[in-house]
Amino acid sequence: MTAPLSRRSGGRAARVASRAAALSDDIRPVRPGMTGGKFRPLTDAQVDRIHATALLALDEIGLADAPTSGIEIMTAAGARLGDDGRLRFSPALVEDMLAKACRDLTLCGRDPRFDMDLSGQRVHYGTAGAAVHMVDVAGRAYRESTVQDLHDAARIAHVLDNIHFLQRPMVARDITDNREMDLNTIYACCAGTTKHVGTSFSDPSHVAEGLELLHLIAGGEDAWRARPFVSNSNCFVVPPMKFATESCETMESCIRGGMPVLLLSAGMAGATAPSTIAGAIVQAVAECLAGVVYVNAMKPGHPAIFGTWPFGLDLRSGAMTVGSGEQALLSSGCAQMHAFYGLPGGATGGASDSKLPDMQAGWEQMCTNVMAGLSGLNMVYEAAGMHASLLGFCHESLILGDDLIGQALRCVRGIEVDDETLALEQMRDVCLNGPGHYLGTDATLGRMQRDHVYPKLGNRSSPKEWEEKEKPDLLVNATARKDAILNSRSAARFDPATDAAIRARFNIHLPA
Amino acid sequence: MTAPLSRRSGGRAARVASRAAALSDDIRPVRPGMTGGKFRPLTDAQVDRIHATALLALDEIGLADAPTSGIEIMTAAGARLGDDGRLRFSPALVEDMLAKACRDLTLCGRDPRFDMDLSGQRVHYGTAGAAVHMVDVAGRAYRESTVQDLHDAARIAHVLDNIHFLQRPMVARDITDNREMDLNTIYACCAGTTKHVGTSFSDPSHVAEGLELLHLIAGGEDAWRARPFVSNSNCFVVPPMKFATESCETMESCIRGGMPVLLLSAGMAGATAPSTIAGAIVQAVAECLAGVVYVNAMKPGHPAIFGTWPFGLDLRSGAMTVGSGEQALLSSGCAQMHAFYGLPGGATGGASDSKLPDMQAGWEQMCTNVMAGLSGLNMVYEAAGMHASLLGFCHESLILGDDLIGQALRCVRGIEVDDETLALEQMRDVCLNGPGHYLGTDATLGRMQRDHVYPKLGNRSSPKEWEEKEKPDLLVNATARKDAILNSRSAARFDPATDAAIRARFNIHLPA
């Protein structure tokens, strides 16, 4: 309604400049692990009904296709194996295993300053997915993703304040051998960032070597087990209500190796899960509860993330869609279920159906990201860089996602209400005794950093300034920042001796 | 995590097609006036503190600069005029006037099917603002806005399902005489849409002729007063805590003329309002409560919208910013205060600081729009088309905003939980007796329209399909839709006799 104010006096400008220096941790306006939960799409009674329905599904329908080892583990704990081969779980068994489950999980970074406390409704954003394409922004084109692309994504994520972890977002398609791909994926991610890394194994037989690599990176098995900085993103079910036999075997190996697991149930609402939001949540919750039984029957309290991860579907085409309002509700409703169980949880948020980082991508990524945060989702996976309904990853979009998530985190932080922020004294001073405005007050300037998230690439200039600066383009600036990051020395690189030891043992595709 | 499904069989494709026809009203997935309120940034205790602090501000600080007429009206009701010229209001006076205030307001469209019920936490989205530039998307340029641009915006808004009202979004800068500009603004808006229109008057002396024009459009004063389809967007205060003398005189004239008023308090947090979110809300609430006293002392129950409308400020530059997380919290917190008072309320949401409809615009517009909706804001003003911190309006962005708001409305609609949506029976059928997926089930197909919002321009195709279709560009497609709308005949045009009568009485700048 009002035009921007004219320029301030030199005195204020100088004070403002003195406050615009780099932020110390205590006055950062947003940080990892802020507490959400003020958006509650479900009433308490609805949460209870979803829980009760999931228990009925486990008791009456159960899950097929558990591996032999899993059947032994779960029937020993009290699960019933039916003549139809399905494992069924009584409500009492589920409740017993919930009581043993790991709570207040901290996911470690290789650098402890990136540790993530997943207790309560603390919110973290990071990458994830299995994109098979890289988005070439300048060329408006898709090409196959490579291990170098993956490593570059890790390096970029490493320096972005609002990207809190790096789960493998894309597949290294230039490595055709799956074993080598899995090992090089770990290398490419960990060599690019000391934030927590999530990864997958395409076959149970790859886990042992993966652990061997992680021991080398950590400086020994004890150091690895003390602070496991890589978790296993594990699609342990094939919805609806079937275990993924081989993935379960992978999970067992990871548990034995001390690796936290993400119990990932990725149904598609309308295809592999009911089309209704409530129904898709019920099924995902039932499947993840089966995972809780599995994990805790095998190793009580093993770190596991409750990964109810239902996706939307465009029923006109049968294609997955991740950027819709329905998707935002799916993930937000799941977050409420995680809080109900008091378990660390994760789901998808922040991915786009758009092929490019355009306006559609912006609205889709914000819708799911901000609602996931407001609902208190512990781990928002696929929060930046994901396009084409998860088929494409984009470095520029990852960088812009840092800005976007910064604003979402500001919303999660919420509104502080106390005598100082209510500002009655300040109003009195300004209106009755003062200059009639709040621009120069100590209260305003003293809070300008800790209260406000300023975009790095988002542009707030007036049309006049924008024209004078030759109309800066958001994507061109994102590409420039990408180049600056990738042209600088990586802070996450392994020390030379470790790197040499790894390369002597494994065929590492990235150049030394 | 999963690639799109392969194409369905012909049988299902045919069934899908039969369900993809135009939607009848009863199965539209979203509609105007859906009920929000599941996002509550403030606790009940915090709401109480904001209310109590606003009452203290009115009692102790009060407002300066009321017009003579306003002083008479408000002191007659019990306000105290101080030696300092400020009007102060006791808590008892405020509570008395709140008890008389209009609730359950319906804002009329010229066509009754566009009436908006503002009771409870029903949410509506529309345009507003006073942009002085049009955004030329193809040319990446800003130029002065004209009355034709304004009329075109009205025509576009008229056909967009998720734009529920048209408040004047930009200024007709090609009309230099303010009186003619005000009258032509009304004409340009009402000739373009039969949805509810909001407008402003640049001088109190223009109101009488504005009403005369509205009587002509309505077919007489009685018809106008029975269904006033234009409201007065009135910046009745100059924050902090001063009445806008002339705007108050305008407001009095509008009230006498039977025109609903939007009591608009547009402080800038950090400049004309405290920089803290809570403080900016306190001051806006105090100012609007003064407006409630003013209106109801003059005419008890006159339709008024509680327009707490605080804006964010970028304290680095002193420029207004409307696309931030802080802005989303400002408007959402205000929505909770409106609900506390039980009054129809409005605030800003959906505007961008970006100069163009790019990714930044998308994330900014969604952040504030979806949070405003989830918080149950009755009227989300500036919800589409606004750029450059309100200095620029963009027709393409308005069209894309329809898609964006559709998704936001889906989120407002929320999650239905009942036996059907919990889908236990369906899960049992699919898993134990059925095909192992939900694609062809009656439950899925039967709900594919009423549960899902499909984008009109947002693209959900795979990279392969996208390339085959020559990489459709979001903005190019928005321009094509704009051209199609503006090249079709307007459904909102006045009948020829009315138009002739208007043109005989007033200097209408738009060609007949």
mmCIF file of N, CA and C in Angstrom, chain B residues 373-436:
data_model
loop_
_atom_site.group_PDB
_atom_site.id
_atom_site.type_symbol
_atom_site.label_atom_id
_atom_site.label_comp_id
_atom_site.label_asym_id
_atom_site.label_seq_id
_atom_site.Cartn_x
_atom_site.Cartn_y
_atom_site.Cartn_z
ATOM 1 N N GLY B 373 -4.489 -18.623 4.867
ATOM 2 C CA GLY B 373 -5.636 -19.513 4.773
ATOM 3 C C GLY B 373 -5.717 -20.468 5.946
ATOM 4 N N LEU B 374 -4.614 -21.088 6.279
ATOM 5 C CA LEU B 374 -4.611 -22.055 7.385
ATOM 6 C C LEU B 374 -4.963 -21.379 8.713
ATOM 7 N N SER B 375 -4.637 -20.082 8.825
ATOM 8 C CA SER B 375 -4.955 -19.375 10.065
ATOM 9 C C SER B 375 -6.392 -18.855 10.062
ATOM 10 N N GLY B 376 -7.109 -19.038 8.972
ATOM 11 C CA GLY B 376 -8.529 -18.683 8.940
ATOM 12 C C GLY B 376 -8.803 -17.215 8.676
ATOM 13 N N LEU B 377 -7.923 -16.557 7.930
ATOM 14 C CA LEU B 377 -8.141 -15.146 7.583
ATOM 15 C C LEU B 377 -9.339 -15.042 6.643
ATOM 16 N N ASN B 378 -10.326 -14.225 7.001
ATOM 17 C CA ASN B 378 -11.529 -14.119 6.167
ATOM 18 C C ASN B 378 -11.227 -13.572 4.770
ATOM 19 N N MET B 379 -10.432 -12.516 4.744
ATOM 20 C CA MET B 379 -10.143 -11.856 3.468
ATOM 21 C C MET B 379 -8.629 -11.754 3.317
ATOM 22 N N VAL B 380 -8.109 -12.502 2.352
ATOM 23 C CA VAL B 380 -6.689 -12.417 2.051
ATOM 24 C C VAL B 380 -6.546 -11.448 0.884
ATOM 25 N N TYR B 381 -6.082 -10.242 1.202
ATOM 26 C CA TYR B 381 -5.957 -9.187 0.196
ATOM 27 C C TYR B 381 -4.570 -9.230 -0.440
ATOM 28 N N GLU B 382 -4.477 -8.775 -1.667
ATOM 29 C CA GLU B 382 -3.210 -8.749 -2.416
ATOM 30 C C GLU B 382 -2.702 -10.161 -2.676
ATOM 31 N N ALA B 383 -3.667 -11.099 -2.797
ATOM 32 C CA ALA B 383 -3.314 -12.516 -2.847
ATOM 33 C C ALA B 383 -2.740 -12.955 -4.186
ATOM 34 N N ALA B 384 -2.889 -12.162 -5.232
ATOM 35 C CA ALA B 384 -2.387 -12.590 -6.547
ATOM 36 C C ALA B 384 -1.998 -11.377 -7.379
ATOM 37 N N GLY B 385 -0.933 -11.570 -8.140
ATOM 38 C CA GLY B 385 -0.548 -10.565 -9.132
ATOM 39 C C GLY B 385 0.410 -9.496 -8.644
ATOM 40 N N MET B 386 0.669 -9.416 -7.353
ATOM 41 C CA MET B 386 1.438 -8.298 -6.798
ATOM 42 C C MET B 386 2.933 -8.588 -6.736
ATOM 43 N N HIS B 387 3.708 -7.662 -7.254
ATOM 44 C CA HIS B 387 5.168 -7.801 -7.305
ATOM 45 C C HIS B 387 5.854 -6.526 -6.806
ATOM 46 N N ALA B 388 7.175 -6.629 -6.687
ATOM 47 C CA ALA B 388 8.014 -5.467 -6.324
ATOM 48 C C ALA B 388 7.506 -4.817 -5.043
ATOM 49 N N SER B 389 7.183 -5.638 -4.055
ATOM 50 C CA SER B 389 6.725 -5.112 -2.757
ATOM 51 C C SER B 389 5.530 -4.185 -2.938
ATOM 52 N N LEU B 390 4.620 -4.572 -3.821
ATOM 53 C CA LEU B 390 3.339 -3.912 -4.103
ATOM 54 C C LEU B 390 3.438 -2.788 -5.134
ATOM 55 N N LEU B 391 4.607 -2.568 -5.691
ATOM 56 C CA LEU B 391 4.719 -1.482 -6.675
ATOM 57 C C LEU B 391 4.327 -1.929 -8.085
ATOM 58 N N GLY B 392 4.293 -3.229 -8.338
ATOM 59 C CA GLY B 392 3.979 -3.692 -9.688
ATOM 60 C C GLY B 392 2.871 -4.735 -9.696
ATOM 61 N N PHE B 393 2.010 -4.677 -10.695
ATOM 62 C CA PHE B 393 0.972 -5.690 -10.855
ATOM 63 C C PHE B 393 1.203 -6.409 -12.177
ATOM 64 N N CYS B 394 0.900 -7.719 -12.193
ATOM 65 C CA CYS B 394 1.226 -8.542 -13.344
ATOM 66 C C CYS B 394 0.047 -9.455 -13.678
ATOM 67 N N HIS B 395 -0.480 -9.326 -14.887
ATOM 68 C CA HIS B 395 -1.629 -10.132 -15.286
ATOM 69 C C HIS B 395 -1.292 -11.619 -15.331
ATOM 70 N N GLU B 396 -0.111 -11.949 -15.850
ATOM 71 C CA GLU B 396 0.272 -13.364 -15.907
ATOM 72 C C GLU B 396 0.368 -13.947 -14.501
ATOM 73 N N SER B 397 0.901 -13.173 -13.594
ATOM 74 C CA SER B 397 1.034 -13.639 -12.221
ATOM 75 C C SER B 397 -0.337 -13.821 -11.569
ATOM 76 N N LEU B 398 -1.267 -12.952 -11.919
ATOM 77 C CA LEU B 398 -2.647 -13.109 -11.426
ATOM 78 C C LEU B 398 -3.208 -14.451 -11.880
ATOM 79 N N ILE B 399 -2.970 -14.785 -13.138
ATOM 80 C CA ILE B 399 -3.478 -16.046 -13.683
ATOM 81 C C ILE B 399 -2.799 -17.241 -12.996
ATOM 82 N N LEU B 400 -1.492 -17.160 -12.811
ATOM 83 C CA LEU B 400 -0.790 -18.244 -12.122
ATOM 84 C C LEU B 400 -1.194 -18.296 -10.651
ATOM 85 N N GLY B 401 -1.542 -17.140 -10.101
ATOM 86 C CA GLY B 401 -2.008 -17.107 -8.714
ATOM 87 C C GLY B 401 -3.262 -17.934 -8.510
ATOM 88 N N ASP B 402 -4.081 -18.043 -9.556
ATOM 89 C CA ASP B 402 -5.283 -18.876 -9.458
ATOM 90 C C ASP B 402 -4.895 -20.334 -9.183
ATOM 91 N N ASP B 403 -3.876 -20.814 -9.867
ATOM 92 C CA ASP B 403 -3.356 -22.165 -9.608
ATOM 93 C C ASP B 403 -2.799 -22.275 -8.191
ATOM 94 N N LEU B 404 -1.989 -21.300 -7.850
ATOM 95 C CA LEU B 404 -1.312 -21.296 -6.547
ATOM 96 C C LEU B 404 -2.340 -21.294 -5.410
ATOM 97 N N ILE B 405 -3.331 -20.432 -5.524
ATOM 98 C CA ILE B 405 -4.335 -20.327 -4.465
ATOM 99 C C ILE B 405 -5.200 -21.587 -4.430
ATOM 100 N N GLY B 406 -5.403 -22.214 -5.588
ATOM 101 C CA GLY B 406 -6.131 -23.488 -5.593
ATOM 102 C C GLY B 406 -5.467 -24.507 -4.677
ATOM 103 N N GLN B 407 -4.146 -24.578 -4.732
ATOM 104 C CA GLN B 407 -3.434 -25.510 -3.858
ATOM 105 C C GLN B 407 -3.534 -25.063 -2.391
ATOM 106 N N ALA B 408 -3.424 -23.743 -2.174
ATOM 107 C CA ALA B 408 -3.551 -23.240 -0.799
ATOM 108 C C ALA B 408 -4.930 -23.574 -0.237
ATOM 109 N N LEU B 409 -5.952 -23.409 -1.070
ATOM 110 C CA LEU B 409 -7.314 -23.729 -0.610
ATOM 111 C C LEU B 409 -7.457 -25.217 -0.307
ATOM 112 N N ARG B 410 -6.771 -26.045 -1.087
ATOM 113 C CA ARG B 410 -6.821 -27.486 -0.784
ATOM 114 C C ARG B 410 -6.273 -27.760 0.608
ATOM 115 N N CYS B 411 -5.230 -27.015 0.949
ATOM 116 C CA CYS B 411 -4.654 -27.171 2.291
ATOM 117 C C CYS B 411 -5.635 -26.681 3.357
ATOM 118 N N VAL B 412 -6.321 -25.588 3.065
ATOM 119 C CA VAL B 412 -7.310 -25.073 4.016
ATOM 120 C C VAL B 412 -8.418 -26.098 4.237
ATOM 121 N N ARG B 413 -8.830 -26.740 3.167
ATOM 122 C CA ARG B 413 -9.888 -27.756 3.294
ATOM 123 C C ARG B 413 -9.487 -28.866 4.256
ATOM 124 N N GLY B 414 -8.232 -29.250 4.227
ATOM 125 C CA GLY B 414 -7.714 -30.165 5.242
ATOM 126 C C GLY B 414 -8.008 -31.631 4.982
ATOM 127 N N ILE B 415 -7.975 -32.406 6.048
ATOM 128 C CA ILE B 415 -8.028 -33.872 5.978
ATOM 129 C C ILE B 415 -9.365 -34.346 6.545
ATOM 130 N N GLU B 416 -10.160 -35.012 5.725
ATOM 131 C CA GLU B 416 -11.400 -35.600 6.219
ATOM 132 C C GLU B 416 -11.103 -36.970 6.830
ATOM 133 N N VAL B 417 -11.637 -37.214 7.997
ATOM 134 C CA VAL B 417 -11.420 -38.504 8.658
ATOM 135 C C VAL B 417 -12.783 -39.112 8.985
ATOM 136 N N ASP B 418 -13.124 -40.185 8.278
ATOM 137 C CA ASP B 418 -14.349 -40.942 8.562
ATOM 138 C C ASP B 418 -14.112 -42.364 8.073
ATOM 139 N N ASP B 419 -15.108 -43.217 8.250
ATOM 140 C CA ASP B 419 -14.894 -44.621 7.882
ATOM 141 C C ASP B 419 -14.480 -44.766 6.428
ATOM 142 N N GLU B 420 -15.102 -43.984 5.562
ATOM 143 C CA GLU B 420 -14.774 -44.117 4.147
ATOM 144 C C GLU B 420 -13.345 -43.688 3.851
ATOM 145 N N THR B 421 -12.947 -42.522 4.410
ATOM 146 C CA THR B 421 -11.603 -42.018 4.091
ATOM 147 C C THR B 421 -10.511 -42.803 4.814
ATOM 148 N N LEU B 422 -10.808 -43.365 5.965
ATOM 149 C CA LEU B 422 -9.799 -44.185 6.659
ATOM 150 C C LEU B 422 -9.504 -45.458 5.876
ATOM 151 N N ALA B 423 -10.492 -45.920 5.118
ATOM 152 C CA ALA B 423 -10.276 -46.890 4.040
ATOM 153 C C ALA B 423 -9.828 -48.283 4.487
ATOM 154 N N LEU B 424 -10.170 -48.667 5.700
ATOM 155 C CA LEU B 424 -9.745 -49.996 6.153
ATOM 156 C C LEU B 424 -10.343 -51.105 5.294
ATOM 157 N N GLU B 425 -11.630 -50.986 4.968
ATOM 158 C CA GLU B 425 -12.269 -52.025 4.147
ATOM 159 C C GLU B 425 -11.620 -52.106 2.770
ATOM 160 N N GLN B 426 -11.300 -50.943 2.247
ATOM 161 C CA GLN B 426 -10.657 -50.904 0.935
ATOM 162 C C GLN B 426 -9.277 -51.564 0.997
ATOM 163 N N MET B 427 -8.523 -51.266 2.055
ATOM 164 C CA MET B 427 -7.200 -51.884 2.231
ATOM 165 C C MET B 427 -7.342 -53.403 2.282
ATOM 166 N N ARG B 428 -8.343 -53.854 3.027
ATOM 167 C CA ARG B 428 -8.558 -55.293 3.161
ATOM 168 C C ARG B 428 -8.849 -55.908 1.792
ATOM 169 N N ASP B 429 -9.753 -55.281 1.058
ATOM 170 C CA ASP B 429 -10.101 -55.799 -0.275
ATOM 171 C C ASP B 429 -8.884 -55.848 -1.188
ATOM 172 N N VAL B 430 -8.151 -54.749 -1.215
ATOM 173 C CA VAL B 430 -7.027 -54.648 -2.145
ATOM 174 C C VAL B 430 -5.922 -55.626 -1.770
ATOM 175 N N CYS B 431 -5.627 -55.719 -0.482
ATOM 176 C CA CYS B 431 -4.478 -56.524 -0.054
ATOM 177 C C CYS B 431 -4.794 -58.012 -0.005
ATOM 178 N N LEU B 432 -5.998 -58.360 0.441
ATOM 179 C CA LEU B 432 -6.296 -59.778 0.676
ATOM 180 C C LEU B 432 -7.017 -60.425 -0.507
ATOM 181 N N ASN B 433 -7.864 -59.674 -1.187
ATOM 182 C CA ASN B 433 -8.677 -60.282 -2.238
ATOM 183 C C ASN B 433 -8.443 -59.671 -3.616
ATOM 184 N N GLY B 434 -7.856 -58.515 -3.636
ATOM 185 C CA GLY B 434 -7.893 -57.727 -4.868
ATOM 186 C C GLY B 434 -6.589 -57.721 -5.638
ATOM 187 N N PRO B 435 -6.439 -56.705 -6.444
ATOM 188 C CA PRO B 435 -5.329 -56.642 -7.395
ATOM 189 C C PRO B 435 -4.020 -56.179 -6.760
ATOM 190 N N GLY B 436 -4.032 -55.802 -5.486
ATOM 191 C CA GLY B 436 -2.792 -55.347 -4.878
ATOM 192 C C GLY B 436 -2.485 -53.882 -5.139
#
